[in-house]
PDB file of C-alpha atoms in Angstrom:
ATOM      1  CA  LYS L 222      33.282 259.854 -45.760  1.00  0.00           C
ATOM      2  CA  ALA L 223      31.738 260.194 -42.351  1.00  0.00           C
ATOM      3  CA  GLY L 224      28.727 258.020 -41.536  1.00  0.00           C
ATOM      4  CA  VAL L 225      25.465 258.924 -39.867  1.00  0.00           C
ATOM      5  CA  THR L 226      26.003 260.510 -36.512  1.00  0.00           C
ATOM      6  CA  GLN L 227      23.473 260.387 -33.732  1.00  0.00           C
ATOM      7  CA  THR L 228      23.589 262.187 -30.392  1.00  0.00           C
ATOM      8  CA  PRO L 229      23.306 261.505 -27.588  1.00  0.00           C
ATOM      9  CA  ARG L 230      24.174 257.828 -27.564  1.00  0.00           C
ATOM     10  CA  TYR L 231      22.625 257.099 -24.251  1.00  0.00           C
ATOM     11  CA  LEU L 232      20.158 258.980 -22.070  1.00  0.00           C
ATOM     12  CA  ILE L 233      17.999 258.398 -19.083  1.00  0.00           C
ATOM     13  CA  LYS L 234      14.787 260.329 -18.505  1.00  0.00           C
ATOM     14  CA  THR L 235      11.812 260.064 -16.194  1.00  0.00           C
ATOM     15  CA  ARG L 236       8.173 259.792 -17.076  1.00  0.00           C
ATOM     16  CA  GLY L 237       6.629 263.008 -18.203  1.00  0.00           C
ATOM     17  CA  GLN L 238       9.807 264.573 -19.409  1.00  0.00           C
ATOM     18  CA  GLN L 239      10.640 265.290 -23.010  1.00  0.00           C
ATOM     19  CA  VAL L 240      13.677 264.407 -25.093  1.00  0.00           C
ATOM     20  CA  THR L 241      15.292 265.617 -28.271  1.00  0.00           C
ATOM     21  CA  LEU L 242      17.523 263.405 -30.386  1.00  0.00           C
ATOM     22  CA  SER L 243      19.762 264.580 -33.143  1.00  0.00           C
ATOM     23  CA  CYS L 244      20.936 263.037 -36.406  1.00  0.00           C
ATOM     24  CA  SER L 245      23.487 264.187 -38.943  1.00  0.00           C
ATOM     25  CA  PRO L 246      23.211 262.255 -42.206  1.00  0.00           C
ATOM     26  CA  ILE L 247      25.939 261.253 -44.598  1.00  0.00           C
ATOM     27  CA  SER L 248      27.073 264.243 -46.607  1.00  0.00           C
ATOM     28  CA  GLY L 249      25.000 264.573 -49.729  1.00  0.00           C
ATOM     29  CA  HIS L 250      22.092 262.502 -48.394  1.00  0.00           C
ATOM     30  CA  ARG L 251      18.895 264.447 -48.333  1.00  0.00           C
ATOM     31  CA  SER L 252      16.536 261.906 -46.794  1.00  0.00           C
ATOM     32  CA  VAL L 253      16.487 261.048 -43.117  1.00  0.00           C
ATOM     33  CA  SER L 254      14.324 258.338 -41.593  1.00  0.00           C
ATOM     34  CA  TRP L 255      13.747 257.547 -37.926  1.00  0.00           C
ATOM     35  CA  TYR L 256      12.996 254.103 -36.506  1.00  0.00           C
ATOM     36  CA  GLN L 257      12.247 252.850 -32.997  1.00  0.00           C
ATOM     37  CA  GLN L 258      13.662 249.451 -32.147  1.00  0.00           C
ATOM     38  CA  THR L 259      12.457 247.390 -29.234  1.00  0.00           C
ATOM     39  CA  PRO L 260      12.831 243.684 -28.501  1.00  0.00           C
ATOM     40  CA  GLY L 261       9.110 243.095 -28.744  1.00  0.00           C
ATOM     41  CA  GLN L 262       8.168 245.225 -31.771  1.00  0.00           C
ATOM     42  CA  GLY L 263      11.358 245.170 -33.840  1.00  0.00           C
ATOM     43  CA  LEU L 264      12.115 248.125 -36.081  1.00  0.00           C
ATOM     44  CA  GLN L 265       9.115 250.460 -36.277  1.00  0.00           C
ATOM     45  CA  PHE L 266       9.076 253.322 -38.769  1.00  0.00           C
ATOM     46  CA  LEU L 267       8.543 256.726 -37.194  1.00  0.00           C
ATOM     47  CA  PHE L 268       8.908 259.269 -40.007  1.00  0.00           C
ATOM     48  CA  GLU L 269      10.927 260.311 -43.010  1.00  0.00           C
ATOM     49  CA  TYR L 270      12.096 263.764 -44.010  1.00  0.00           C
ATOM     50  CA  PHE L 271      13.333 264.963 -47.347  1.00  0.00           C
ATOM     51  CA  SER L 272      14.293 268.524 -48.152  1.00  0.00           C
ATOM     52  CA  GLU L 273      12.913 269.768 -44.809  1.00  0.00           C
ATOM     53  CA  THR L 274       9.471 268.188 -45.434  1.00  0.00           C
ATOM     54  CA  GLN L 275       7.961 265.197 -43.695  1.00  0.00           C
ATOM     55  CA  ARG L 276       7.210 262.784 -46.506  1.00  0.00           C
ATOM     56  CA  ASN L 277       6.029 259.718 -44.591  1.00  0.00           C
ATOM     57  CA  LYS L 278       4.846 259.028 -41.113  1.00  0.00           C
ATOM     58  CA  GLY L 279       4.394 255.822 -39.140  1.00  0.00           C
ATOM     59  CA  ASN L 280       1.673 254.894 -36.639  1.00  0.00           C
ATOM     60  CA  PHE L 281       2.980 256.669 -33.581  1.00  0.00           C
ATOM     61  CA  PRO L 282       1.131 259.172 -31.359  1.00  0.00           C
ATOM     62  CA  GLY L 283       1.532 262.909 -31.782  1.00  0.00           C
ATOM     63  CA  ARG L 284       3.980 262.944 -28.862  1.00  0.00           C
ATOM     64  CA  PHE L 285       6.536 261.888 -31.439  1.00  0.00           C
ATOM     65  CA  SER L 286       7.578 264.652 -33.764  1.00  0.00           C
ATOM     66  CA  GLY L 287      10.532 265.601 -35.893  1.00  0.00           C
ATOM     67  CA  ARG L 288      11.984 268.143 -38.224  1.00  0.00           C
ATOM     68  CA  GLN L 289      14.730 268.541 -40.728  1.00  0.00           C
ATOM     69  CA  PHE L 290      16.932 271.539 -41.299  1.00  0.00           C
ATOM     70  CA  SER L 291      18.270 273.053 -44.491  1.00  0.00           C
ATOM     71  CA  ASN L 292      21.601 271.194 -44.012  1.00  0.00           C
ATOM     72  CA  SER L 293      19.629 267.874 -43.881  1.00  0.00           C
ATOM     73  CA  ARG L 294      20.344 267.408 -40.173  1.00  0.00           C
ATOM     74  CA  SER L 295      17.285 266.126 -38.358  1.00  0.00           C
ATOM     75  CA  GLU L 296      15.951 266.059 -34.887  1.00  0.00           C
ATOM     76  CA  MET L 297      13.181 264.055 -33.291  1.00  0.00           C
ATOM     77  CA  ASN L 298      11.333 264.947 -30.130  1.00  0.00           C
ATOM     78  CA  VAL L 299       9.303 262.854 -27.798  1.00  0.00           C
ATOM     79  CA  SER L 300       7.176 264.724 -25.305  1.00  0.00           C
ATOM     80  CA  THR L 301       5.525 263.428 -22.090  1.00  0.00           C
ATOM     81  CA  LEU L 302       7.641 260.404 -21.968  1.00  0.00           C
ATOM     82  CA  GLU L 303       6.138 257.051 -21.035  1.00  0.00           C
ATOM     83  CA  LEU L 304       7.857 253.897 -19.796  1.00  0.00           C
ATOM     84  CA  GLY L 305       7.027 252.241 -23.152  1.00  0.00           C
ATOM     85  CA  ASP L 306       9.134 254.787 -24.970  1.00  0.00           C
ATOM     86  CA  SER L 307      12.282 253.137 -23.734  1.00  0.00           C
ATOM     87  CA  ALA L 308      13.957 251.908 -26.902  1.00  0.00           C
ATOM     88  CA  LEU L 309      16.798 252.311 -29.318  1.00  0.00           C
ATOM     89  CA  TYR L 310      16.053 255.149 -31.695  1.00  0.00           C
ATOM     90  CA  LEU L 311      17.805 254.748 -35.038  1.00  0.00           C
ATOM     91  CA  CYS L 312      18.323 257.395 -37.655  1.00  0.00           C
ATOM     92  CA  ALA L 313      19.079 256.393 -41.214  1.00  0.00           C
ATOM     93  CA  SER L 314      19.962 258.482 -44.266  1.00  0.00           C
ATOM     94  CA  SER L 315      19.589 257.757 -47.913  1.00  0.00           C
ATOM     95  CA  GLN L 316      20.228 259.584 -51.165  1.00  0.00           C
ATOM     96  CA  GLY L 317      16.619 259.993 -52.237  1.00  0.00           C
ATOM     97  CA  LEU L 318      12.967 259.064 -51.850  1.00  0.00           C
ATOM     98  CA  ALA L 319      11.038 256.349 -53.511  1.00  0.00           C
ATOM     99  CA  GLY L 320      10.528 257.443 -57.119  1.00  0.00           C
ATOM    100  CA  VAL L 321      13.320 260.046 -56.761  1.00  0.00           C
ATOM    101  CA  GLY L 322      16.498 258.065 -57.046  1.00  0.00           C
ATOM    102  CA  TYR L 323      15.780 255.872 -54.101  1.00  0.00           C
ATOM    103  CA  THR L 324      17.549 252.543 -53.905  1.00  0.00           C
ATOM    104  CA  GLY L 325      16.177 251.421 -50.571  1.00  0.00           C
ATOM    105  CA  GLU L 326      19.624 251.381 -49.067  1.00  0.00           C
ATOM    106  CA  LEU L 327      19.526 253.047 -45.720  1.00  0.00           C
ATOM    107  CA  PHE L 328      22.668 253.881 -43.810  1.00  0.00           C
ATOM    108  CA  PHE L 329      22.014 253.701 -40.113  1.00  0.00           C
ATOM    109  CA  GLY L 330      23.605 255.560 -37.274  1.00  0.00           C
ATOM    110  CA  GLU L 331      24.651 253.826 -34.039  1.00  0.00           C
ATOM    111  CA  GLY L 332      21.402 254.876 -32.389  1.00  0.00           C
ATOM    112  CA  SER L 333      20.318 256.730 -29.291  1.00  0.00           C
ATOM    113  CA  ARG L 334      19.334 254.439 -26.451  1.00  0.00           C
ATOM    114  CA  LEU L 335      16.600 256.000 -24.350  1.00  0.00           C
ATOM    115  CA  THR L 336      15.662 254.669 -20.944  1.00  0.00           C
ATOM    116  CA  VAL L 337      12.562 256.051 -19.296  1.00  0.00           C
ATOM    117  CA  LEU L 338      12.242 255.502 -15.557  1.00  0.00           C
TER     118      LEU L 338
ATOM    119  CA  GLN A 229      -1.795 240.655 -41.000  1.00  0.00           C
ATOM    120  CA  LYS A 230       1.648 242.182 -40.546  1.00  0.00           C
ATOM    121  CA  GLU A 231       3.061 243.997 -43.529  1.00  0.00           C
ATOM    122  CA  VAL A 232       6.297 242.035 -43.429  1.00  0.00           C
ATOM    123  CA  GLU A 233       6.553 238.700 -41.634  1.00  0.00           C
ATOM    124  CA  GLN A 234       9.574 236.579 -40.825  1.00  0.00           C
ATOM    125  CA  ASN A 235      10.092 233.430 -38.813  1.00  0.00           C
ATOM    126  CA  SER A 236      11.526 234.831 -35.620  1.00  0.00           C
ATOM    127  CA  GLY A 237      13.638 231.806 -35.004  1.00  0.00           C
ATOM    128  CA  PRO A 238      16.083 231.445 -33.531  1.00  0.00           C
ATOM    129  CA  LEU A 239      17.588 229.454 -36.365  1.00  0.00           C
ATOM    130  CA  SER A 240      20.656 227.442 -35.477  1.00  0.00           C
ATOM    131  CA  VAL A 241      22.823 225.794 -38.168  1.00  0.00           C
ATOM    132  CA  PRO A 242      26.211 224.114 -37.985  1.00  0.00           C
ATOM    133  CA  GLU A 243      29.226 225.731 -39.594  1.00  0.00           C
ATOM    134  CA  GLY A 244      29.358 224.971 -43.279  1.00  0.00           C
ATOM    135  CA  ALA A 245      25.647 224.358 -43.664  1.00  0.00           C
ATOM    136  CA  ILE A 246      23.100 226.387 -45.700  1.00  0.00           C
ATOM    137  CA  ALA A 247      20.960 228.773 -43.667  1.00  0.00           C
ATOM    138  CA  SER A 248      17.579 229.562 -45.142  1.00  0.00           C
ATOM    139  CA  LEU A 249      15.663 232.674 -44.018  1.00  0.00           C
ATOM    140  CA  ASN A 250      12.162 233.401 -45.149  1.00  0.00           C
ATOM    141  CA  CYS A 251       9.920 236.454 -45.444  1.00  0.00           C
ATOM    142  CA  THR A 252       6.413 237.150 -46.694  1.00  0.00           C
ATOM    143  CA  TYR A 253       4.841 240.560 -47.354  1.00  0.00           C
ATOM    144  CA  SER A 254       1.334 241.873 -47.757  1.00  0.00           C
ATOM    145  CA  ASP A 255       1.662 244.746 -50.297  1.00  0.00           C
ATOM    146  CA  ARG A 256       0.995 243.023 -53.626  1.00  0.00           C
ATOM    147  CA  VAL A 257       2.460 245.863 -55.671  1.00  0.00           C
ATOM    148  CA  SER A 258       5.773 246.188 -53.832  1.00  0.00           C
ATOM    149  CA  GLN A 259       8.737 246.175 -56.165  1.00  0.00           C
ATOM    150  CA  SER A 260      11.805 246.571 -53.923  1.00  0.00           C
ATOM    151  CA  PHE A 261      13.017 244.080 -51.378  1.00  0.00           C
ATOM    152  CA  PHE A 262      16.041 244.059 -49.100  1.00  0.00           C
ATOM    153  CA  TRP A 263      17.892 241.974 -46.545  1.00  0.00           C
ATOM    154  CA  TYR A 264      19.646 243.744 -43.709  1.00  0.00           C
ATOM    155  CA  ARG A 265      21.968 242.167 -41.161  1.00  0.00           C
ATOM    156  CA  GLN A 266      22.223 243.421 -37.619  1.00  0.00           C
ATOM    157  CA  TYR A 267      24.909 242.173 -35.269  1.00  0.00           C
ATOM    158  CA  SER A 268      24.166 242.327 -31.558  1.00  0.00           C
ATOM    159  CA  GLY A 269      24.619 245.863 -30.299  1.00  0.00           C
ATOM    160  CA  LYS A 270      25.129 247.247 -33.783  1.00  0.00           C
ATOM    161  CA  SER A 271      23.010 248.977 -36.406  1.00  0.00           C
ATOM    162  CA  PRO A 272      21.452 247.215 -39.422  1.00  0.00           C
ATOM    163  CA  GLU A 273      23.463 247.137 -42.623  1.00  0.00           C
ATOM    164  CA  LEU A 274      22.273 246.278 -46.108  1.00  0.00           C
ATOM    165  CA  ILE A 275      23.520 242.963 -47.500  1.00  0.00           C
ATOM    166  CA  MET A 276      21.222 242.235 -50.417  1.00  0.00           C
ATOM    167  CA  SER A 277      18.644 243.946 -52.606  1.00  0.00           C
ATOM    168  CA  ILE A 278      16.353 242.274 -55.133  1.00  0.00           C
ATOM    169  CA  TYR A 279      13.792 243.703 -57.517  1.00  0.00           C
ATOM    170  CA  SER A 280      12.941 240.947 -60.021  1.00  0.00           C
ATOM    171  CA  ASN A 281      11.513 237.501 -59.681  1.00  0.00           C
ATOM    172  CA  GLY A 282      14.150 234.808 -59.443  1.00  0.00           C
ATOM    173  CA  ASP A 283      17.511 234.492 -57.769  1.00  0.00           C
ATOM    174  CA  LYS A 284      20.234 237.020 -57.162  1.00  0.00           C
ATOM    175  CA  GLU A 285      23.598 235.805 -55.981  1.00  0.00           C
ATOM    176  CA  ASP A 286      26.351 237.745 -54.206  1.00  0.00           C
ATOM    177  CA  GLY A 287      29.153 235.596 -52.881  1.00  0.00           C
ATOM    178  CA  ARG A 288      27.757 233.188 -50.303  1.00  0.00           C
ATOM    179  CA  PHE A 289      24.414 235.000 -50.284  1.00  0.00           C
ATOM    180  CA  THR A 290      21.469 234.314 -52.579  1.00  0.00           C
ATOM    181  CA  ALA A 291      18.270 236.257 -52.443  1.00  0.00           C
ATOM    182  CA  GLN A 292      15.176 234.727 -53.965  1.00  0.00           C
ATOM    183  CA  LEU A 293      11.973 236.607 -54.909  1.00  0.00           C
ATOM    184  CA  ASN A 294       8.555 235.284 -55.892  1.00  0.00           C
ATOM    185  CA  LYS A 295       6.150 238.187 -56.359  1.00  0.00           C
ATOM    186  CA  ALA A 296       3.179 235.950 -57.154  1.00  0.00           C
ATOM    187  CA  SER A 297       3.542 234.255 -53.767  1.00  0.00           C
ATOM    188  CA  GLN A 298       4.692 237.495 -52.082  1.00  0.00           C
ATOM    189  CA  TYR A 299       7.725 235.675 -50.758  1.00  0.00           C
ATOM    190  CA  VAL A 300      11.401 236.616 -50.346  1.00  0.00           C
ATOM    191  CA  SER A 301      14.138 234.408 -48.992  1.00  0.00           C
ATOM    192  CA  LEU A 302      17.821 234.609 -48.218  1.00  0.00           C
ATOM    193  CA  LEU A 303      20.131 231.628 -48.457  1.00  0.00           C
ATOM    194  CA  ILE A 304      23.542 231.707 -46.835  1.00  0.00           C
ATOM    195  CA  ARG A 305      25.857 229.008 -48.132  1.00  0.00           C
ATOM    196  CA  ASP A 306      28.814 227.709 -46.195  1.00  0.00           C
ATOM    197  CA  SER A 307      27.590 229.430 -43.048  1.00  0.00           C
ATOM    198  CA  GLN A 308      30.250 230.773 -40.777  1.00  0.00           C
ATOM    199  CA  PRO A 309      30.128 231.721 -37.064  1.00  0.00           C
ATOM    200  CA  SER A 310      30.597 235.340 -38.192  1.00  0.00           C
ATOM    201  CA  ASP A 311      27.201 235.109 -39.940  1.00  0.00           C
ATOM    202  CA  SER A 312      25.539 234.830 -36.519  1.00  0.00           C
ATOM    203  CA  ALA A 313      23.275 237.898 -36.382  1.00  0.00           C
ATOM    204  CA  THR A 314      19.699 239.050 -36.805  1.00  0.00           C
ATOM    205  CA  TYR A 315      18.553 239.158 -40.435  1.00  0.00           C
ATOM    206  CA  LEU A 316      15.882 241.669 -41.262  1.00  0.00           C
ATOM    207  CA  CYS A 317      13.672 241.534 -44.357  1.00  0.00           C
ATOM    208  CA  ALA A 318      12.582 244.967 -45.621  1.00  0.00           C
ATOM    209  CA  VAL A 319      10.061 245.937 -48.242  1.00  0.00           C
ATOM    210  CA  VAL A 320       9.358 249.327 -49.869  1.00  0.00           C
ATOM    211  CA  GLY A 321       5.661 249.887 -50.042  1.00  0.00           C
ATOM    212  CA  ALA A 322       4.237 250.820 -53.437  1.00  0.00           C
ATOM    213  CA  GLY A 323       0.605 251.373 -52.737  1.00  0.00           C
ATOM    214  CA  GLY A 324      -1.664 253.576 -50.669  1.00  0.00           C
ATOM    215  CA  THR A 325      -0.419 254.730 -47.237  1.00  0.00           C
ATOM    216  CA  SER A 326       2.612 252.418 -47.497  1.00  0.00           C
ATOM    217  CA  TYR A 327       4.007 254.159 -50.571  1.00  0.00           C
ATOM    218  CA  GLY A 328       7.709 254.814 -50.197  1.00  0.00           C
ATOM    219  CA  LYS A 329       7.931 253.442 -46.646  1.00  0.00           C
ATOM    220  CA  LEU A 330      10.621 250.886 -45.910  1.00  0.00           C
ATOM    221  CA  THR A 331       8.942 248.383 -43.572  1.00  0.00           C
ATOM    222  CA  PHE A 332      11.023 245.844 -41.694  1.00  0.00           C
ATOM    223  CA  GLY A 333      10.062 242.403 -40.517  1.00  0.00           C
ATOM    224  CA  GLN A 334      10.699 241.332 -36.913  1.00  0.00           C
ATOM    225  CA  GLY A 335      13.982 239.737 -37.878  1.00  0.00           C
ATOM    226  CA  THR A 336      15.251 236.157 -37.699  1.00  0.00           C
ATOM    227  CA  ILE A 337      18.049 235.413 -35.256  1.00  0.00           C
ATOM    228  CA  LEU A 338      20.608 233.127 -36.849  1.00  0.00           C
ATOM    229  CA  THR A 339      23.253 231.279 -34.848  1.00  0.00           C
ATOM    230  CA  VAL A 340      25.972 229.359 -36.633  1.00  0.00           C
ATOM    231  CA  HIS A 341      27.754 226.994 -34.295  1.00  0.00           C
ATOM    232  CA  PRO A 342      31.219 225.509 -34.895  1.00  0.00           C
TER     233      PRO A 342
END
């Protein structure tokens, strides 16, 4: 079956702009998590959505937001971009949440590489 | 203290040797532990999960867990150049604000040279 699909794969923005990234999870997966990956900080948890509700949130400023639709597809948005937002943004899907059939196995997409100039 | 800590390496081992990767975590009540592998330019993929104290073997990979010491390790026997990658330790939080979050360590870069 198809894996996790992220779009766009690459994008370049300038400071102050905003960006929206999209993620389509594996069919049947209801949980979508977003991570930011940078060489200095590694994989940092952004947020997790399950059944259209944000269930967990990492320590990122309010400029970072997300949502999930009824078909489990998810988007994340970063407003007022800063140079430090340049990173690989990874989306991952899983079958459930902790305590609700969650195995901890995340299936990652290829990522969206954002460059902020 | 970071929630999940790994030796960043890089760790270099000769082909055929045992590679040992270590990880410590801060959440004393965590119950679920994972090792992901990430090749350069690729996304992480799950290679091992462990939930109980002791060893869990899967082919050339052995995960070891010691909850009392809050320590997880991954051993790769008969290391191959194709094992060269970044290995990420991940822990599911079980308490407080960490509940249900899968937190990753910084990763250990492993290079297996012929």
